[in-house]
mmCIF file of C-alpha atoms and ligand atoms in Angstrom:
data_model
loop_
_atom_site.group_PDB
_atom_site.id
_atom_site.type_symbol
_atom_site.label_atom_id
_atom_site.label_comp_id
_atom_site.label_asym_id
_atom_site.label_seq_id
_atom_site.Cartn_x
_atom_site.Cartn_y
_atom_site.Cartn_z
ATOM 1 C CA UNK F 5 18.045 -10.863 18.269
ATOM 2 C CA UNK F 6 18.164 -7.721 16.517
ATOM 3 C CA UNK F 7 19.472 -7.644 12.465
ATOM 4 C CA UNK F 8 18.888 -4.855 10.118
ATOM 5 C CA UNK F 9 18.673 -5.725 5.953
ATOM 6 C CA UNK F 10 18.098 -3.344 2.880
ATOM 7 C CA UNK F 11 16.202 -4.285 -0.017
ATOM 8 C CA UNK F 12 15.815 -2.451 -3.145
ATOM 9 C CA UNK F 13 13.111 -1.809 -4.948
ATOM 10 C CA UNK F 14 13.125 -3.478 -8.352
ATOM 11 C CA UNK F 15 11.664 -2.285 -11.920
ATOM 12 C CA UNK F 16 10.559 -4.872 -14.523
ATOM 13 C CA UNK F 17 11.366 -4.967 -17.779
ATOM 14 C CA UNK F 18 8.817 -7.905 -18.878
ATOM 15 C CA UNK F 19 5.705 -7.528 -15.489
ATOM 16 C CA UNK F 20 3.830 -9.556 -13.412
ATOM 17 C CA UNK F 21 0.446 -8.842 -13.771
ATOM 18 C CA UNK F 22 -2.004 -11.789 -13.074
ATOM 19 C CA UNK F 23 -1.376 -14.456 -10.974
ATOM 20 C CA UNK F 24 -2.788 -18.528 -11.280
ATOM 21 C CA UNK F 25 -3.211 -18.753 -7.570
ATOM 22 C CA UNK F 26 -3.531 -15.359 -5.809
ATOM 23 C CA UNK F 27 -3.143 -16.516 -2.201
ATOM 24 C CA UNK F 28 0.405 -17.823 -2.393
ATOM 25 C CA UNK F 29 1.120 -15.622 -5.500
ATOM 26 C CA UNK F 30 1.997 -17.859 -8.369
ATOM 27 C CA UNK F 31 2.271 -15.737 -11.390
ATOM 28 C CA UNK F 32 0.853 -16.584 -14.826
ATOM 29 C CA UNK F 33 4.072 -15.577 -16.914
ATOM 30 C CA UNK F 34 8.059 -15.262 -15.779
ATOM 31 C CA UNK F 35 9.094 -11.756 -15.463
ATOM 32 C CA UNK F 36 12.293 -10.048 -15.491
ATOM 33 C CA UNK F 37 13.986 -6.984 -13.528
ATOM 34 C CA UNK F 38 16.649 -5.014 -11.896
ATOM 35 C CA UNK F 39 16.966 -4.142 -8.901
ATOM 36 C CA UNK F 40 17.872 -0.440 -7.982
ATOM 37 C CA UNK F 41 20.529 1.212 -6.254
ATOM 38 C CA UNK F 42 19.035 4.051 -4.697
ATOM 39 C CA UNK F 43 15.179 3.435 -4.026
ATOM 40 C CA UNK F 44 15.458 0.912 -1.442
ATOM 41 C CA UNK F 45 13.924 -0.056 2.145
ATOM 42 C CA UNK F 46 15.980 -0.275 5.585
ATOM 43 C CA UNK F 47 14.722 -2.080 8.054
ATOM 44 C CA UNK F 48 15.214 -2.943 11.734
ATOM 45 C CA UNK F 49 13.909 -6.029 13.638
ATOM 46 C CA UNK F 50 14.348 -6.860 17.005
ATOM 47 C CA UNK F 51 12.801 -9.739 18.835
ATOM 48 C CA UNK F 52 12.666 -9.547 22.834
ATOM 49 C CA UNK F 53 11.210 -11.823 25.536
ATOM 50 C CA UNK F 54 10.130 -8.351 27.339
ATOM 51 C CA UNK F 55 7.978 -7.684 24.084
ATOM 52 C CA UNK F 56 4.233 -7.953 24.492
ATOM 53 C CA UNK F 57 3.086 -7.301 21.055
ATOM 54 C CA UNK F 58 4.716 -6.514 17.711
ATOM 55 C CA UNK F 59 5.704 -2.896 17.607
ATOM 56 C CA UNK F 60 5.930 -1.161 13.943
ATOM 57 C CA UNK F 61 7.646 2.553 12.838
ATOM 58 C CA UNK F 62 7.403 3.740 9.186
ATOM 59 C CA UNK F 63 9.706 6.548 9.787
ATOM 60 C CA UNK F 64 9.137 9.229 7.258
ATOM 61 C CA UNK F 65 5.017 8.493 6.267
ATOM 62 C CA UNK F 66 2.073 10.554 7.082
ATOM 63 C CA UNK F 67 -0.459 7.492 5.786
ATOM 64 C CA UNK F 68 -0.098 3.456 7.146
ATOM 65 C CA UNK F 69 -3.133 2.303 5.702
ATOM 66 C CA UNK F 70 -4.805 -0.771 7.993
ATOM 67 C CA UNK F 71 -4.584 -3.395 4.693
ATOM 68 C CA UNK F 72 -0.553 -2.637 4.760
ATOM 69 C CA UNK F 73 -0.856 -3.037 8.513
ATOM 70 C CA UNK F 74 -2.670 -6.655 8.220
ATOM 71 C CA UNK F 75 -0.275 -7.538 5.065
ATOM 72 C CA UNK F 76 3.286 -6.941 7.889
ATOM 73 C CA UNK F 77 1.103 -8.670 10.566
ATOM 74 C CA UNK F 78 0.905 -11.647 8.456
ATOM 75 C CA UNK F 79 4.244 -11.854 7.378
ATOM 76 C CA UNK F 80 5.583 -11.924 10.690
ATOM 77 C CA UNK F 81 3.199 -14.577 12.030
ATOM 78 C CA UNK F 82 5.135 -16.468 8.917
ATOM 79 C CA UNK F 83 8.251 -15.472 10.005
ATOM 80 C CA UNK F 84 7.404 -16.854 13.369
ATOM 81 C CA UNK F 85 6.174 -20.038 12.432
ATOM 82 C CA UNK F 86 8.473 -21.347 10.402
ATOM 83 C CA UNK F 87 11.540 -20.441 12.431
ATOM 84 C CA UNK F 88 9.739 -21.824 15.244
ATOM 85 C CA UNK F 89 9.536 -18.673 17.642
ATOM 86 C CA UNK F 90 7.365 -17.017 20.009
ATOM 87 C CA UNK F 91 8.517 -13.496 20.570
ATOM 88 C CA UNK F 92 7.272 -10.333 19.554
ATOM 89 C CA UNK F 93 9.133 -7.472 17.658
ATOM 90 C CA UNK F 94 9.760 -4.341 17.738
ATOM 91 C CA UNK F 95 10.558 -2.979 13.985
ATOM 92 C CA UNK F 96 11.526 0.558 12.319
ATOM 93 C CA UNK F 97 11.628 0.615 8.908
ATOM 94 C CA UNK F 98 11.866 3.302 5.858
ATOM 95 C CA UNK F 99 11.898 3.934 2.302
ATOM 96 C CA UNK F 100 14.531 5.802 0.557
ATOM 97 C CA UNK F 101 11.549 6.909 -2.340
ATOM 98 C CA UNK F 102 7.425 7.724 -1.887
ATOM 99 C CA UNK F 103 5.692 4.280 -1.504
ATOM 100 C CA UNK F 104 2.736 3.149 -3.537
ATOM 101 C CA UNK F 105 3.179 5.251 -6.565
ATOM 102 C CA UNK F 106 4.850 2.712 -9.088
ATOM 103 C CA UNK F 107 8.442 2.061 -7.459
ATOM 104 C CA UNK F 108 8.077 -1.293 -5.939
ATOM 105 C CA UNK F 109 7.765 -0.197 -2.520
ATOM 106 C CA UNK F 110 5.922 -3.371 -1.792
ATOM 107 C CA UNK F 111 8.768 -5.306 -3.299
ATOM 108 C CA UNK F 112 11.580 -3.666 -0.953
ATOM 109 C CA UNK F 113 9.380 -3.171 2.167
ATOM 110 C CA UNK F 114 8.955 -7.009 2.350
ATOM 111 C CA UNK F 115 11.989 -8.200 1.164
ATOM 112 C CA UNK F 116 13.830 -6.385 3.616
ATOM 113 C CA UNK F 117 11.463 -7.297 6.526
ATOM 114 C CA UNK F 118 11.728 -10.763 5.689
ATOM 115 C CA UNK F 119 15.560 -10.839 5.773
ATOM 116 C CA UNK F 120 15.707 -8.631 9.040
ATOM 117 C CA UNK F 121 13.311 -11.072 10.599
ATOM 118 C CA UNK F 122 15.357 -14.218 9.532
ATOM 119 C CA UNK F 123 18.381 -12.869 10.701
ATOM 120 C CA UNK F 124 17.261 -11.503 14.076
ATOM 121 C CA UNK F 125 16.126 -15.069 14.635
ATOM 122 C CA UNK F 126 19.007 -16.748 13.472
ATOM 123 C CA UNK F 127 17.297 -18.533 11.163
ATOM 124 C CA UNK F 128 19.307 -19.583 8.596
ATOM 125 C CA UNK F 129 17.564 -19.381 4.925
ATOM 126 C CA UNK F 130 18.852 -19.869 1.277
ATOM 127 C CA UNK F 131 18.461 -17.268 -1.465
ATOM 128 C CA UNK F 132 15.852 -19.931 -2.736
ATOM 129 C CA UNK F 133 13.580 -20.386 0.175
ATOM 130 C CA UNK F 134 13.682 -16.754 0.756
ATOM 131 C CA UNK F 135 12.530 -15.726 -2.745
ATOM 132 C CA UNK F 136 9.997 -18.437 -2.388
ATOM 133 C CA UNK F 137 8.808 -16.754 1.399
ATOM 134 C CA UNK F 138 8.708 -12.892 -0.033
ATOM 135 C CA UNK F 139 6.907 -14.416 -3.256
ATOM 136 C CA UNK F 140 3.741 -15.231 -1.087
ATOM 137 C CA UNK F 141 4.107 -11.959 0.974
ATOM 138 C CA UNK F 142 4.201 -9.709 -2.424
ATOM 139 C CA UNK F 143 4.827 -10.978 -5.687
ATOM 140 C CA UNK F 144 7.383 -8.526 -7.008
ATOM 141 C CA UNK F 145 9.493 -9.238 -3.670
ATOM 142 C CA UNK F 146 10.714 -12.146 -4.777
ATOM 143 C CA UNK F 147 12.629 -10.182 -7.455
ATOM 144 C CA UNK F 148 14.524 -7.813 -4.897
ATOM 145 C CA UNK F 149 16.327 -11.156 -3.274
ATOM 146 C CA UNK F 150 19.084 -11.758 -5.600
ATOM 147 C CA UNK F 151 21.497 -9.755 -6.822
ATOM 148 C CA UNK F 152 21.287 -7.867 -9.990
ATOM 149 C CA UNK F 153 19.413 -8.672 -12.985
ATOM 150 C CA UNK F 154 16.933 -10.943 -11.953
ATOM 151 C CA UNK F 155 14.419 -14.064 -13.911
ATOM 152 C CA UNK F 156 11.010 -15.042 -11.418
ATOM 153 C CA UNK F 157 10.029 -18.134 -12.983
ATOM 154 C CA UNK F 158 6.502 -19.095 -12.773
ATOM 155 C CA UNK F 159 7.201 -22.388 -11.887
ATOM 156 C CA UNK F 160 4.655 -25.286 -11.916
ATOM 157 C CA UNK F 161 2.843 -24.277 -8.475
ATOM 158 C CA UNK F 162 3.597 -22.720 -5.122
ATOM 159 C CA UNK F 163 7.348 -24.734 -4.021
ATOM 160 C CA UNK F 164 9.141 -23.795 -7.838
ATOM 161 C CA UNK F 165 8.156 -20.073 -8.309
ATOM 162 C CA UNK F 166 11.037 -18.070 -7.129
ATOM 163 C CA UNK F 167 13.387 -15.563 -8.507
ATOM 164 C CA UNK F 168 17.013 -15.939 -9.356
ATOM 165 C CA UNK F 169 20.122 -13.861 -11.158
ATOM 166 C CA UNK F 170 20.066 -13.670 -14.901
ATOM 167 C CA UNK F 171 23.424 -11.460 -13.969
ATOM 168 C CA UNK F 172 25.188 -9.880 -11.707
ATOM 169 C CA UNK F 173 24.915 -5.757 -10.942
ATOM 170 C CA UNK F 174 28.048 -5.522 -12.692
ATOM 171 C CA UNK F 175 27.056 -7.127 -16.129
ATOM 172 C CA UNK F 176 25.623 -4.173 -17.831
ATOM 173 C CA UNK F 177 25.903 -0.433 -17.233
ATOM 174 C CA UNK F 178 22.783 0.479 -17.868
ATOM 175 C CA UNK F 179 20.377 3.075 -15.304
ATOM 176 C CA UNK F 180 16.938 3.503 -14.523
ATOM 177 C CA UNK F 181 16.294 7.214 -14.139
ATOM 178 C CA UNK F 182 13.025 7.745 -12.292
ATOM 179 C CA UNK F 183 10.950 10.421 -13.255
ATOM 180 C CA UNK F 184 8.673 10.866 -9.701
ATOM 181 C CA UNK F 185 5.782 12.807 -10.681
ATOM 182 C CA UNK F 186 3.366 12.342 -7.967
ATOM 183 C CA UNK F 187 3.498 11.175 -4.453
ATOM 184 C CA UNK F 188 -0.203 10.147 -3.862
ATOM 185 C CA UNK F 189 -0.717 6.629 -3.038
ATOM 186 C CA UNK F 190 -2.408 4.972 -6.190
ATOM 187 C CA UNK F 191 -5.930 4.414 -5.718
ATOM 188 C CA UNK F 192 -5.884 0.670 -6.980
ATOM 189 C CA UNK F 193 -3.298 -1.632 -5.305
ATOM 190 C CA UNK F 194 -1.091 -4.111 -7.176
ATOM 191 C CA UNK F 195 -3.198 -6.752 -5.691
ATOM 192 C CA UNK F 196 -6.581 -5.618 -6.870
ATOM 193 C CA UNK F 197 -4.886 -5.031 -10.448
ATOM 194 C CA UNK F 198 -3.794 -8.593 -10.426
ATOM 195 C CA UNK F 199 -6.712 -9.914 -9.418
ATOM 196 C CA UNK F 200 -8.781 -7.916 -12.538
ATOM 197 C CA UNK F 201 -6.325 -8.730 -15.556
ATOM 198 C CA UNK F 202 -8.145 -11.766 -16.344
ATOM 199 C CA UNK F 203 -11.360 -9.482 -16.716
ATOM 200 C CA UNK F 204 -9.452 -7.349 -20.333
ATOM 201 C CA UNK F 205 -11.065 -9.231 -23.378
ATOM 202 C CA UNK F 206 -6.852 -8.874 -24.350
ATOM 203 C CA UNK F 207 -5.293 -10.452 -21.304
ATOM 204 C CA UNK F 208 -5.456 -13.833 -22.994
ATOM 205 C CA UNK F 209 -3.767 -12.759 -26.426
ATOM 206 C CA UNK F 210 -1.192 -11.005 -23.738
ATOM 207 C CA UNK F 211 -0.591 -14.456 -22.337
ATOM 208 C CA UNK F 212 0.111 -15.865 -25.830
ATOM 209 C CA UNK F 213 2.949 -13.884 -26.906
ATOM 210 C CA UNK F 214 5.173 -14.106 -23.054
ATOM 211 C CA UNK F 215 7.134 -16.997 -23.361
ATOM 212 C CA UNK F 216 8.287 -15.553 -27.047
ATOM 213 C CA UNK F 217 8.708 -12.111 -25.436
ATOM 214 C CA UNK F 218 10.697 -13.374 -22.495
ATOM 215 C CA UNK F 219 12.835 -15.276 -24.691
ATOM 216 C CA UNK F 220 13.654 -12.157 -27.189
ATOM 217 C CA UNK F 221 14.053 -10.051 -24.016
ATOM 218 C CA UNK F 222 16.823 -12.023 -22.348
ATOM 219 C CA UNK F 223 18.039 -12.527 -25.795
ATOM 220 C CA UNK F 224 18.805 -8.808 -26.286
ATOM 221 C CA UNK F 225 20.196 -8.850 -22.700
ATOM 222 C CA UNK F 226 22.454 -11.561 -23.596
ATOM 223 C CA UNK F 227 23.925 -9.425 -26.301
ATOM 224 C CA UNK F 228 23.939 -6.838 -24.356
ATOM 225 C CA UNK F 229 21.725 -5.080 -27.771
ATOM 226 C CA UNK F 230 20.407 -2.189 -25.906
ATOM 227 C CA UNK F 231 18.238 -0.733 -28.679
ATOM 228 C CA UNK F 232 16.845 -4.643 -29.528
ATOM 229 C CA UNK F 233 16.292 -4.861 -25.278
ATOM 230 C CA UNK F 234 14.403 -0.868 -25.036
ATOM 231 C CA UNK F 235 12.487 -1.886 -27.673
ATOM 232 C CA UNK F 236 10.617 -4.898 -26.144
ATOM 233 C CA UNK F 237 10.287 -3.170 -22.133
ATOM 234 C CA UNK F 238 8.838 -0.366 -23.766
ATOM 235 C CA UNK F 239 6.237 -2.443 -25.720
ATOM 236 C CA UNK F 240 5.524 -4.919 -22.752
ATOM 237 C CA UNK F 241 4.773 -1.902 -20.374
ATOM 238 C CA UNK F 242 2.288 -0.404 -22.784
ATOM 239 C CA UNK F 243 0.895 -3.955 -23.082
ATOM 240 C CA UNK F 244 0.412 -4.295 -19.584
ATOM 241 C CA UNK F 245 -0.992 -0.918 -19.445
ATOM 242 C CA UNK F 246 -3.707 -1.759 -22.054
ATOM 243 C CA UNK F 247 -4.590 -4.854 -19.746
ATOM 244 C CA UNK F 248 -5.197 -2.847 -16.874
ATOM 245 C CA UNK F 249 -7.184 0.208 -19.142
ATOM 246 C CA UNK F 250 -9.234 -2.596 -20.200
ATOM 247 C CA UNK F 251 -9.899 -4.918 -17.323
ATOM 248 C CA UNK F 252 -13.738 -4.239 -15.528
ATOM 249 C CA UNK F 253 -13.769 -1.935 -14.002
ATOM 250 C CA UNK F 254 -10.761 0.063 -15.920
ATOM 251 C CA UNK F 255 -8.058 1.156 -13.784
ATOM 252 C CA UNK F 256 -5.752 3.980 -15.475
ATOM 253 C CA UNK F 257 -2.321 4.392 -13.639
ATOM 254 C CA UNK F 258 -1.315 7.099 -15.554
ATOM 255 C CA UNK F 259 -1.202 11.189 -14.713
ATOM 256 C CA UNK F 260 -1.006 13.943 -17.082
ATOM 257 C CA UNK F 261 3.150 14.137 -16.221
ATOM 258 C CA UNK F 262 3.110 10.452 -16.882
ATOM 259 C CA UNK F 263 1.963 10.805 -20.725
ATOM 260 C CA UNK F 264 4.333 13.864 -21.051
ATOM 261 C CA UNK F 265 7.270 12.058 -19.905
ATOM 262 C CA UNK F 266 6.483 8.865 -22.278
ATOM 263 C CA UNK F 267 6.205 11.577 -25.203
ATOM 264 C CA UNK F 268 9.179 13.181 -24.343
ATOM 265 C CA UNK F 269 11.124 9.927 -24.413
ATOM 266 C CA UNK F 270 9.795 9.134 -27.836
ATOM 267 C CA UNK F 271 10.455 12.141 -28.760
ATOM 268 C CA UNK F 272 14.469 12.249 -27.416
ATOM 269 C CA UNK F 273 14.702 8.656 -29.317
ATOM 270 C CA UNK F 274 13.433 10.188 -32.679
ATOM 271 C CA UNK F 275 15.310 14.093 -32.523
ATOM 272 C CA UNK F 276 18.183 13.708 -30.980
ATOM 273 C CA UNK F 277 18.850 10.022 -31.205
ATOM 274 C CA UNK F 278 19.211 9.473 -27.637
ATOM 275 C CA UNK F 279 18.542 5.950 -26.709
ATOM 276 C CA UNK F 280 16.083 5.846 -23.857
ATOM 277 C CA UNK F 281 12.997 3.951 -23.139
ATOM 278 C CA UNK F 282 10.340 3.895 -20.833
ATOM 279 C CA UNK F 283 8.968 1.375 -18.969
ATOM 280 C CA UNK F 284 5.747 1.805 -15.609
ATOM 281 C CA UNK F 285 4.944 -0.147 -13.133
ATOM 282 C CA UNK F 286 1.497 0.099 -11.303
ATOM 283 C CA UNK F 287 1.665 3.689 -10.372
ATOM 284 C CA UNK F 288 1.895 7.178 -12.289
ATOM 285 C CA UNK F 289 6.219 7.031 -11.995
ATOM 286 C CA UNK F 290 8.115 6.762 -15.243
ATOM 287 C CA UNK F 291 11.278 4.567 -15.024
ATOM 288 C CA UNK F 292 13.544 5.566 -18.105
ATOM 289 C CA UNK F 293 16.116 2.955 -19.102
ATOM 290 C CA UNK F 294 19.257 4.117 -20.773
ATOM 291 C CA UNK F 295 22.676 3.059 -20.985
ATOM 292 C CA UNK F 296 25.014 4.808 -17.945
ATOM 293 C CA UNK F 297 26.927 7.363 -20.574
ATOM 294 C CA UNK F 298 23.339 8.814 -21.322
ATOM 295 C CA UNK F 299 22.388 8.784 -17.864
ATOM 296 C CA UNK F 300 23.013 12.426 -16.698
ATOM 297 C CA UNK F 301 21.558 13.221 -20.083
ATOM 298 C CA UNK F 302 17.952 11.880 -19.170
ATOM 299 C CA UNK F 303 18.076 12.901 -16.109
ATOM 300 C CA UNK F 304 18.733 16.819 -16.658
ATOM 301 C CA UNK F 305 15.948 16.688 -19.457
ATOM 302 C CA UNK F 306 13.375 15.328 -17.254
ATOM 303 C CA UNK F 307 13.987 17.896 -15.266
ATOM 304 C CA UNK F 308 13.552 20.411 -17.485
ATOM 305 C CA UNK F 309 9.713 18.753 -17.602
ATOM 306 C CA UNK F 310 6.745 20.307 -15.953
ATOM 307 C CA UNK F 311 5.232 18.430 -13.162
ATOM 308 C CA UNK F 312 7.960 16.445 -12.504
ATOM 309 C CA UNK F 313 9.025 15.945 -9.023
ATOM 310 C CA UNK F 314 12.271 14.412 -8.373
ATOM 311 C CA UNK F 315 14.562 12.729 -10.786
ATOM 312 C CA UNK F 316 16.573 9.586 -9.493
ATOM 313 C CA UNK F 317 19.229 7.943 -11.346
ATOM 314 C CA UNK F 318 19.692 4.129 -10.574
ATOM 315 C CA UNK F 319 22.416 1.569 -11.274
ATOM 316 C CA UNK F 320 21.853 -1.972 -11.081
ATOM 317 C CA UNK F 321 22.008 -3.211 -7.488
ATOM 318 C CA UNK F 322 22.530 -6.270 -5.154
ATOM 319 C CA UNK F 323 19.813 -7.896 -3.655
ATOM 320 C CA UNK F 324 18.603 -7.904 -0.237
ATOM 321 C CA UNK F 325 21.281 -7.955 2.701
ATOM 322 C CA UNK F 326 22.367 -7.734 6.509
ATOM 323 C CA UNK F 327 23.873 -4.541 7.065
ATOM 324 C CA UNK F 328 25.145 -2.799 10.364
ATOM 325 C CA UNK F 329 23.643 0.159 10.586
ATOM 326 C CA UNK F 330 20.726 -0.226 12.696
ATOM 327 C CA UNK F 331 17.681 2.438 12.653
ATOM 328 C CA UNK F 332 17.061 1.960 16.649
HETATM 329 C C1 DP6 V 16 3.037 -3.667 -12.152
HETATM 330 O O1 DP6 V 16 4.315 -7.412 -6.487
HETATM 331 O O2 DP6 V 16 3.225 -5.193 -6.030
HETATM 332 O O3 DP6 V 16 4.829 -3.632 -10.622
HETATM 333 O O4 DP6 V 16 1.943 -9.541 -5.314
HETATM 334 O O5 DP6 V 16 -0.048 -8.119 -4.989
HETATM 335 O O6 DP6 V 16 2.093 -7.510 -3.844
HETATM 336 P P1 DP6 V 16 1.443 -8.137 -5.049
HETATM 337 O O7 DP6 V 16 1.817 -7.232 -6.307
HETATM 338 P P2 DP6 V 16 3.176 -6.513 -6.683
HETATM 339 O O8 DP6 V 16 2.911 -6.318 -8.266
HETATM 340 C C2 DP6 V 16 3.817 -5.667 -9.082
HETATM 341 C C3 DP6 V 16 3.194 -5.361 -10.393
HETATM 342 C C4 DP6 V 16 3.987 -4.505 -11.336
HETATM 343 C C5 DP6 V 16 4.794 -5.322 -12.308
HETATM 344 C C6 DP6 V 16 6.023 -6.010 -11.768
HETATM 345 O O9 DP6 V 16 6.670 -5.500 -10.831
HETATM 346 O O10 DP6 V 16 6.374 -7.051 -12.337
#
C-alpha cells in the first residue's frame, strides 16, 4: 500500500495556453516537450486502514497555498474513485527545483502523485489512461508521463487528449539549461492565464498558424535540424508571451533577469555563433535549449549574468516511474 514515483518536470517547445473545456482540460492546440532530467518531483503515498484523513508533507516549502491544497485534495478523491478505494493517505512529496516560477512544477507534482497513488493501490493503469487522468488534474502533466520527447494531442474532447512519445530520451542530445532567476511564486497561475488567452485581440491569429507550426516543429525534430527546430521554440514562446501581455487584464511573466537572459542568448547566437535558444514557460525562468556539446558553454555564461540564481543543465528524461526509494 505504499509506492513512491518521480516525475519530471517538462519544458515545451510549442505551449499550451488556452484550453476548449477548462474543467477537464482539453487544450485548443497540440503541444510538444521534453521532459527533464534533473527538475523533477518525488513522491510518497501510502494508504492505511488506521488513516483517518489524508495526510500531506511538501518537504522543503515555506508557502502551500490553500488552492494547491484543494487542487491534491481533488486528485486523490479521483484516485480513489476510480480504483474503487476507501482509505486515506498519508503522502510526502518534494521538488528537486523552486515551484511556481516557470518549471512545470505543476506538471511533475501531479504526475508523480498520480502514479504513487496508482501504484500504492495496485491499480493497474496504461501510459494512456494515465496521461488522460494527470491531463484533467493539470494540463502540462500529461506531458511528464511518457518518456522523452513528448506530442499532447488535443484530441476531439475529453477521452482522446493525452500525451505520447514523439522519441525516446535517447534520440537527440540536446539540454535545457535553466537559468533560475527568481524563486517567488508567480502572481498569476497557469490556470488563470489559460483561462484569459481568449481575451488578446491576437489569440485567434495565434490559433491559425499551430497546426503549420507543429508540423514544421516536429519536422525540424525529425531531422534532427537544430538551428531550423531553435528557431520555431524561440518564436512560439514569444508568441505565447504576447498572448498573455495582451490578454485583459495583461499578465507579464517576465523579470528584469528574464529580458537580460533572452538578450544575452540573442546575443551568443549573433557574436559568437553559439547555437542556443530560449524558450519560457509561465513564470520569470529562462529554459535555454542547446545541443549537449554547447551545454557547459551556456551554462558557465549564464552564470556570469547578474541576477541569476542557479543554473541547471538538463538532458532529456524518462517519464514518470515507480522507484524504491521511499521519502518516509
Ligand atoms: C505556459 O499545465 O501548468 O507552461 O492545466 O492549469 O495546470 P493547468 O496549467 P499548466 O500550464 C502550462 C502552461 C505553460 C505552457 C506549457 O507547459 O505547455
Amino acid at each position: 500500500m505504499k509506492q513512491t514515483a518521480i516525475a519530471p518536470a517538462n519544458i515545451a517547445f510549442i505551449k499550451y495556453w488556452g484550453t476548449v473545456d477548462p474543467s477537464s482540460r482539453v487544450p485548443a492546440n497540440n503541444s510538444i516537450s521534453m521532459n527533464l532530467s534533473e527538475m523533477y518531483t518525488q513522491t510518497t503515498v501510502e494508504f492505511l486502514p488506521e488513516y483517518t484523513s489524508d495526510k500531506i508533507t511538501f518537504l522543503g516549502e515555506n508557502e502551500v497555498r490553500q488552492k494547491e491544497k484543494d487542487r491534491i485534495a481533488n486528485a486523490l478523491h479521483r484516485v480513489r474513485k476510480l480504483a474503487k478505494s476507501t482509505l486515506f493517505a498519508k503522502i510526502i512529496t518534494r521538488n528537486t527545483f523552486p515551484k511556481a516560477t516557470g518549471i512545470s512544477s505543476s506538471a511533475s507534482g501531479f504526475a508523480s502523485l498520480a502514479t504513487a497513488a496508482f501504484g500504492a493501490l495496485g491499480y493497474p493503469i496504461g501510459e494512456k489512461e494515465l496521461s488522460i487522468f494527470c491531463r484533467t488534474l493539470s494540463g502540462g502533466s500529461c506531458r511528464s508521463i511518457p518518456d522523452g520527447f513528448v506530442e499532447w494531442e488535443k484530441g476531439t474532447g475529453p477521452t482522446d487528449s493525452f500525451a505520447h512519445q514523439l522519441y525516446p530520451s535517447n534520440y537527440w542530445n540536446i539540454c535545457d539549461v535553466v537559468a533560475v532567476v527568481s524563486k517567488t511564486i508567480k502572481k498569476v497561475s497557469s490556470t488563470d492565464g489559460h483561462a484569459k488567452a481568449y481575451t488578446s485581440p491576437f489569440y485567434e491569429s495565434r490559433m491559425k498558424g499551430m497546426d503549420d507550426k507543429v508540423m514544421r516543429l516536429k519536422d525540424a525534430m525529425q531531422k534532427k535540424d537544430f538551428n531550423g527546430f531553435g528557431s520555431i521554440l524561440e518564436a512560439e514562446a514569444l508568441n505565447m508571451h504576447a498572448i498573455c501581455m495582451t490578454s485583459v487584464p495583461p499578465i507579464l511573466y517576465w523579470e528584469p533577469p528574464t529580458v537580460a537572459v533572452m538578450r544575452s542568448v540573442q546575443k551568443w547566437r549573433e557574436e559568437k555563433q553559439l547555437a542556443c535558444y530560449f524558450t519560457i514557460d509561465a513564470g520569470p525562468t529562462v529554459h535555454v535549449i542547446c545541443e549537449k556539446a554547447n551545454a557547459q558553454t551556456v551554462a558557465q555564461l549564464l552564470r556570469h549574468l547578474l541576477d541569476i540564481q542557479s543554473v541547471v543543465v538538463n538532458n532529456p528524461a524518462p517519464g514518470a516511474h515507480i522507484v524504491s526509494t521511499h521519502l518516509f
